[in-house]
Tab-separated table of C-alpha atoms in Angstrom:
chain	number	residue	atom	x	y	z
A	1	MET	CA	143.096	208.831	25.520
A	2	THR	CA	139.810	210.493	24.519
A	3	GLN	CA	139.113	214.150	25.170
A	4	ILE	CA	136.347	216.655	25.309
A	5	LYS	CA	136.938	220.209	24.051
A	6	ILE	CA	134.694	222.969	25.420
A	7	SER	CA	134.714	226.365	23.652
A	8	ILE	CA	132.824	229.447	24.840
A	9	LYS	CA	132.679	232.565	22.746
A	10	ALA	CA	131.537	235.660	24.500
A	11	TYR	CA	130.649	239.228	23.611
A	12	GLY	CA	130.101	242.222	25.864
A	13	LEU	CA	131.092	245.725	26.715
A	14	ALA	CA	134.615	246.538	27.961
A	15	PRO	CA	135.058	248.624	31.042
A	16	ASN	CA	135.877	251.809	29.046
A	17	ASP	CA	133.185	253.721	27.276
A	18	PHE	CA	131.059	250.663	26.346
A	19	ILE	CA	133.404	249.447	23.641
A	20	GLY	CA	132.414	246.007	22.290
A	21	LYS	CA	134.770	243.152	23.167
A	22	GLU	CA	134.905	239.523	22.136
A	23	SER	CA	136.628	236.707	24.105
A	24	LEU	CA	137.064	232.982	23.786
A	25	GLN	CA	137.739	230.298	26.448
A	26	GLU	CA	138.714	226.774	25.488
A	27	LYS	CA	138.933	223.975	28.067
A	28	ILE	CA	139.980	220.244	27.606
A	29	VAL	CA	138.716	217.610	29.875
A	30	THR	CA	139.542	213.833	29.765
A	31	LYS	CA	136.799	211.548	28.823
A	32	ASP	CA	135.557	209.019	31.395
A	33	THR	CA	135.888	205.984	29.079
A	34	LEU	CA	136.990	204.944	25.562
A	35	ASP	CA	133.315	204.558	24.710
A	36	PRO	CA	132.362	207.277	22.128
A	37	GLN	CA	129.119	207.864	24.012
A	38	LEU	CA	129.188	210.596	26.805
A	39	THR	CA	128.747	209.185	30.201
A	40	GLU	CA	127.136	210.780	33.253
A	41	THR	CA	130.595	211.609	34.469
A	42	ASP	CA	131.457	213.241	31.191
A	43	LEU	CA	128.376	215.235	31.135
A	44	LYS	CA	128.909	216.288	34.816
A	45	GLN	CA	132.481	217.437	33.926
A	46	ILE	CA	131.207	219.410	30.885
A	47	LEU	CA	128.556	221.182	32.889
A	48	GLU	CA	130.830	222.063	35.821
A	49	THR	CA	133.421	223.359	33.230
A	50	LEU	CA	130.776	225.520	31.556
A	51	ILE	CA	129.626	226.976	34.869
A	52	ALA	CA	133.121	227.790	35.955
A	53	SER	CA	134.009	229.247	32.567
A	54	VAL	CA	130.990	231.534	32.514
A	55	LYS	CA	132.044	232.802	35.936
A	56	ASP	CA	135.479	233.476	34.638
A	57	ILE	CA	134.235	235.210	31.507
A	58	LYS	CA	132.013	237.566	33.577
A	59	THR	CA	135.055	238.992	35.235
A	60	LEU	CA	136.260	240.174	31.821
A	61	TYR	CA	133.267	242.496	31.560
A	62	PRO	CA	133.106	244.431	34.854
A	63	ASP	CA	130.386	247.042	35.170
A	64	GLN	CA	131.784	250.484	36.008
A	65	GLN	CA	128.214	252.013	36.190
A	66	THR	CA	127.777	251.233	39.904
A	67	ASN	CA	125.085	253.785	40.321
A	68	MET	CA	122.822	252.140	37.745
A	69	ILE	CA	119.795	250.345	39.335
A	70	ARG	CA	119.623	247.471	36.887
A	71	HIS	CA	123.336	246.809	36.524
A	72	ASN	CA	124.676	243.862	38.441
A	73	ASP	CA	128.505	243.906	38.331
A	74	ASN	CA	129.141	242.852	34.699
A	75	ARG	CA	128.243	243.827	31.158
A	76	LEU	CA	128.395	240.545	29.377
A	77	GLU	CA	125.855	240.499	26.624
A	78	SER	CA	125.930	237.056	24.981
A	79	ILE	CA	127.690	233.680	24.883
A	80	LYS	CA	127.756	230.614	22.690
A	81	PHE	CA	129.431	227.323	23.434
A	82	GLU	CA	130.333	224.240	21.624
A	83	VAL	CA	131.300	220.783	22.920
A	84	ILE	CA	133.352	218.414	20.818
A	85	SER	CA	134.181	214.952	21.953
A	86	PHE	CA	137.275	213.232	20.386
A	87	ASP	CA	137.861	209.492	20.430
A	88	ASN	CA	141.356	207.813	20.298
A	89	THR	CA	141.275	207.921	16.467
A	90	ASP	CA	140.496	211.671	16.385
A	91	VAL	CA	136.985	211.001	15.175
A	92	TYR	CA	134.839	213.586	16.812
A	93	GLN	CA	131.150	214.501	17.427
A	94	THR	CA	129.962	217.983	18.097
A	95	LEU	CA	127.109	218.789	20.465
A	96	ASP	CA	125.147	221.909	20.255
A	97	GLU	CA	123.597	223.452	23.375
A	98	LYS	CA	120.095	221.994	22.995
A	99	ALA	CA	121.359	218.444	22.370
A	100	LEU	CA	123.822	218.655	25.202
A	101	PHE	CA	121.267	219.683	27.822
A	102	GLN	CA	118.837	217.115	26.639
A	103	GLN	CA	121.415	214.470	27.319
A	104	ILE	CA	122.308	215.884	30.794
A	105	ALA	CA	118.614	216.123	31.793
A	106	LYS	CA	118.376	212.246	31.535
A	107	TYR	CA	120.432	212.052	34.757
A	108	ASN	CA	118.439	213.101	37.845
A	109	ASN	CA	121.696	213.646	39.807
A	110	LEU	CA	122.690	216.403	37.368
A	111	ALA	CA	119.481	218.441	37.788
A	112	PRO	CA	121.025	220.749	40.375
A	113	LEU	CA	123.921	221.597	38.121
A	114	LEU	CA	121.475	222.438	35.294
A	115	LEU	CA	119.780	224.921	37.773
A	116	ASP	CA	123.240	226.260	38.650
A	117	TYR	CA	123.909	226.898	34.928
A	118	CYS	CA	120.567	228.847	34.660
A	119	LYS	CA	121.625	230.893	37.737
A	120	VAL	CA	125.169	231.729	36.471
A	121	THR	CA	123.935	232.922	33.217
A	122	ASP	CA	121.587	235.439	34.783
A	123	ASP	CA	122.466	239.152	35.322
A	124	GLY	CA	124.156	240.123	32.092
A	125	GLU	CA	124.254	243.585	30.533
A	126	GLU	CA	121.754	246.104	31.968
A	127	GLY	CA	120.889	243.560	34.722
A	128	SER	CA	119.131	241.169	32.219
A	129	ARG	CA	119.849	237.580	31.392
A	130	ILE	CA	122.764	236.881	29.140
A	131	MET	CA	121.630	235.946	25.722
A	132	ILE	CA	122.673	233.065	23.433
A	133	THR	CA	124.685	234.323	20.430
A	134	HIS	CA	122.979	233.660	17.171
A	135	ASP	CA	124.417	233.983	13.763
A	136	TYR	CA	121.463	235.778	12.204
A	137	ASP	CA	119.395	237.260	14.860
A	138	GLU	CA	119.158	237.468	18.675
A	139	GLY	CA	118.978	234.055	20.307
A	140	PRO	CA	116.890	233.038	23.366
A	141	PRO	CA	118.193	233.853	26.933
A	142	ALA	CA	121.115	231.661	28.078
A	143	GLY	CA	119.888	228.846	30.204
A	144	THR	CA	116.705	228.360	28.146
A	145	TYR	CA	117.678	224.918	26.818
A	146	ALA	CA	118.863	223.845	30.215
A	147	ILE	CA	115.647	224.521	31.968
A	148	LEU	CA	113.450	223.316	29.055
A	149	ALA	CA	115.325	220.067	29.083
A	150	LEU	CA	114.282	219.519	32.733
A	151	VAL	CA	110.713	220.549	32.064
A	152	ASP	CA	110.550	218.118	29.127
A	153	ARG	CA	111.481	215.301	31.511
A	154	ASN	CA	108.984	216.057	34.279
A	155	LYS	CA	106.328	218.647	34.904
A	156	LYS	CA	107.642	219.170	38.476
A	157	TRP	CA	110.190	221.517	36.936
A	158	ILE	CA	107.609	223.866	35.632
A	159	SER	CA	107.811	225.919	38.860
A	160	ASN	CA	111.594	226.276	38.242
A	161	TYR	CA	110.846	227.353	34.618
A	162	ILE	CA	108.449	229.973	35.942
A	163	GLU	CA	111.293	231.378	38.144
A	164	PHE	CA	113.590	231.288	35.046
A	165	LEU	CA	111.100	233.283	32.973
A	166	ARG	CA	110.876	235.901	35.596
A	167	THR	CA	114.625	236.601	34.926
A	168	ASN	CA	113.974	236.973	31.138
A	169	ASP	CA	113.599	240.289	29.491
A	170	LEU	CA	110.039	239.680	28.455
A	171	ASP	CA	109.647	243.058	26.810
A	172	HIS	CA	111.840	241.653	24.096
A	173	GLU	CA	110.588	238.088	23.688
A	174	VAL	CA	112.335	235.518	21.518
A	175	GLU	CA	110.827	232.053	21.748
A	176	GLN	CA	109.094	232.083	25.097
A	177	MET	CA	105.569	232.126	23.665
A	178	TRP	CA	106.172	228.934	21.732
A	179	ASP	CA	107.968	227.220	24.625
A	180	ILE	CA	104.997	227.932	26.927
A	181	LYS	CA	102.543	226.745	24.381
A	182	SER	CA	104.596	223.429	23.949
A	183	ILE	CA	104.722	222.759	27.661
A	184	ILE	CA	101.032	223.177	28.147
A	185	LYS	CA	100.287	220.986	25.113
A	186	LYS	CA	102.567	218.255	26.530
A	187	TYR	CA	101.102	218.121	30.041
A	188	GLY	CA	97.522	219.352	29.502
A	189	TRP	CA	95.788	221.272	32.244
A	190	CYS	CA	96.947	220.430	35.669
A	191	LYS	CA	98.266	222.264	38.755
A	192	GLU	CA	101.639	223.002	37.239
A	193	THR	CA	100.284	224.334	33.849
A	194	TYR	CA	97.739	226.432	35.730
A	195	GLN	CA	100.628	228.059	37.508
A	196	LEU	CA	102.406	228.648	34.267
A	197	ALA	CA	99.365	230.137	32.585
A	198	ILE	CA	98.701	232.431	35.528
A	199	ALA	CA	102.396	233.552	35.697
A	200	ARG	CA	102.143	234.344	32.012
A	201	ASN	CA	99.422	236.722	32.877
A	202	ILE	CA	101.124	238.426	35.820
A	203	SER	CA	104.818	238.143	36.540
A	204	CYS	CA	105.802	236.773	33.164
A	205	CYS	CA	103.400	238.917	31.148
A	206	GLY	CA	105.855	240.721	28.940
A	207	GLN	CA	104.970	241.902	25.548
A	208	SER	CA	102.809	238.927	24.647
A	209	GLY	CA	101.453	237.512	27.928
A	210	LYS	CA	97.931	239.050	27.715
A	211	GLU	CA	97.497	237.856	24.152
A	212	GLN	CA	98.734	234.380	24.922
A	213	PHE	CA	96.557	234.088	28.008
A	214	LYS	CA	93.506	234.972	25.871
A	215	SER	CA	94.501	232.151	23.547
A	216	LEU	CA	94.963	229.624	26.412
A	217	ILE	CA	91.491	230.380	27.565
A	218	LYS	CA	90.048	229.203	24.128
A	219	GLU	CA	92.552	226.272	24.033
A	220	GLY	CA	90.902	224.467	26.964
A	221	LEU	CA	91.738	226.515	29.979
A	222	LYS	CA	88.210	227.821	30.506
A	223	ALA	CA	86.664	224.422	29.921
A	224	SER	CA	88.949	222.811	32.465
A	225	LEU	CA	87.768	225.299	35.143
A	226	ASP	CA	84.166	224.025	34.826
A	227	ASN	CA	85.372	221.400	37.334
A	228	LYS	CA	84.915	222.704	40.802
A	229	ASN	CA	88.189	221.255	42.209
A	230	ASN	CA	90.172	222.679	39.206
A	231	LYS	CA	88.646	226.029	39.874
A	232	THR	CA	89.621	226.032	43.552
A	233	LEU	CA	93.193	224.981	42.545
A	234	PHE	CA	93.323	227.703	39.956
A	235	LEU	CA	92.153	230.399	42.476
A	236	ASP	CA	94.697	229.264	45.022
A	237	SER	CA	97.396	229.411	42.374
A	238	ILE	CA	96.521	233.102	41.537
A	239	LEU	CA	96.968	234.012	45.262
A	240	LYS	CA	100.315	232.267	45.255
A	241	GLU	CA	101.454	234.024	42.015
A	242	PHE	CA	100.609	237.453	43.353
A	243	GLN	CA	102.566	236.869	46.575
A	244	GLU	CA	105.670	235.559	44.560
A	245	TRP	CA	105.501	238.527	42.162
A	246	ASP	CA	108.354	240.936	42.763
A	247	ALA	CA	106.061	243.944	42.165
A	248	PHE	CA	103.848	242.685	44.995
A	249	GLN	CA	106.870	242.642	47.432
A	250	PHE	CA	108.174	246.001	46.142
A	251	ARG	CA	104.914	247.779	46.471
A	252	LEU	CA	104.308	246.462	49.961
A	253	LYS	CA	107.446	248.046	51.054
A	254	GLU	CA	107.550	251.110	48.954
A	255	GLY	CA	104.954	253.570	47.858
A	256	SER	CA	101.386	254.366	49.034
A	257	LYS	CA	98.300	252.198	49.140
A	258	ASP	CA	97.093	253.971	46.061
A	259	TYR	CA	100.198	252.721	44.192
A	260	PHE	CA	99.684	249.261	45.542
A	261	GLN	CA	96.094	249.305	44.114
A	262	LYS	CA	97.227	250.716	40.858
A	263	TYR	CA	100.262	248.540	40.172
A	264	VAL	CA	99.259	245.293	41.940
A	265	VAL	CA	95.636	244.969	42.714
A	266	SER	CA	94.568	246.187	39.224
A	267	TYR	CA	96.230	243.173	37.710
A	268	VAL	CA	93.502	240.942	39.151
A	269	ARG	CA	91.367	242.336	36.319
A	270	HIS	CA	93.585	240.378	33.909
A	271	PHE	CA	91.420	237.398	34.819
A	272	ASP	CA	88.084	239.103	34.241
A	273	THR	CA	87.207	236.962	31.275
A	274	ILE	CA	87.689	233.713	33.152
A	275	LEU	CA	86.560	234.565	36.737
A	276	THR	CA	83.395	235.676	38.229
A	277	THR	CA	82.948	239.212	39.621
A	278	SER	CA	82.791	237.659	43.112
A	279	GLU	CA	85.948	235.662	42.628
A	280	ILE	CA	87.822	238.707	41.450
A	281	ALA	CA	86.521	240.775	44.398
A	282	LYS	CA	87.818	238.133	46.894
A	283	ILE	CA	91.280	238.166	45.398
A	284	GLU	CA	91.319	241.974	45.520
A	285	ILE	CA	90.256	241.960	49.134
A	286	PHE	CA	92.914	239.347	49.930
A	287	LEU	CA	95.662	241.548	48.395
A	288	LEU	CA	94.449	244.699	50.198
A	289	HIS	CA	94.366	242.779	53.460
A	290	LYS	CA	98.049	241.788	52.820
A	291	TRP	CA	98.779	245.515	52.447
A	292	ASP	CA	97.093	246.471	55.666
A	293	GLU	CA	98.571	243.513	57.523
A	294	PHE	CA	102.072	244.375	56.405
A	295	ASN	CA	101.881	248.069	57.205
A	296	GLU	CA	100.148	247.676	60.507
A	297	TYR	CA	102.977	245.299	61.557
A	298	HIS	CA	105.775	247.711	60.469
A	299	ASN	CA	104.017	250.763	61.972
A	300	LEU	CA	104.201	249.038	65.311
A	301	GLU	CA	107.958	248.520	65.118
């Protein structure tokens, strides 16, 4: 009988006085066939086990700081897993995280589970995404290799990647700039990559977003917008991005119109090197109309 061993090492802060605590979970699942290659069933078992294990591990790091805004019920900082598949002669193969998710992404039926893995690895210490433990430095956010494996298969997953990026601590970037660059290089300029570039300039800006957007302009973005249809698509995508941005929703509900202008509408100027004055004004008017519309409705209640 062949087996698959799944090990997850975790590190976080224990309930008492933020003391560091390590933990280890090991699970054994039976392989689907005697074939040394992992089947779709094997990969499904592995992913389901990983998701369940992360949920279990989170309970070991409960967050006692219930009055903290950014905390979300646990103080798990980082995880690292390893998958080892044994055959009936005890010969084994080891899969690291990136290689495993690349195999899983080949099966369309497993895509929802990959998204579930991205979801379960959110909300770590201080309300930020759990990180991947790295031997020498801080690794990328957990779930990065899962979502990138999907994006590498089909550009339709770029919208999910944008949602994933919004859960990253982009004030402390790791590999995100290079991942974004690789995605745009792979698919060229199209609806999905326009949305990614726009998000990089607004909701996924972080420490390097403005700098990267300026580079993207020089790397073909500006030239692609010489096409009228592309420009229309780009402008529509900007409007969509603003309405999906959490700051947009927050400022509609909280604060004054001055704050809405300062912390939302002002961001339209991030596009001043690629849009005309008229195009920028139209977006600003659209956003201010959304403010008026929202507040008029709620004042009537």
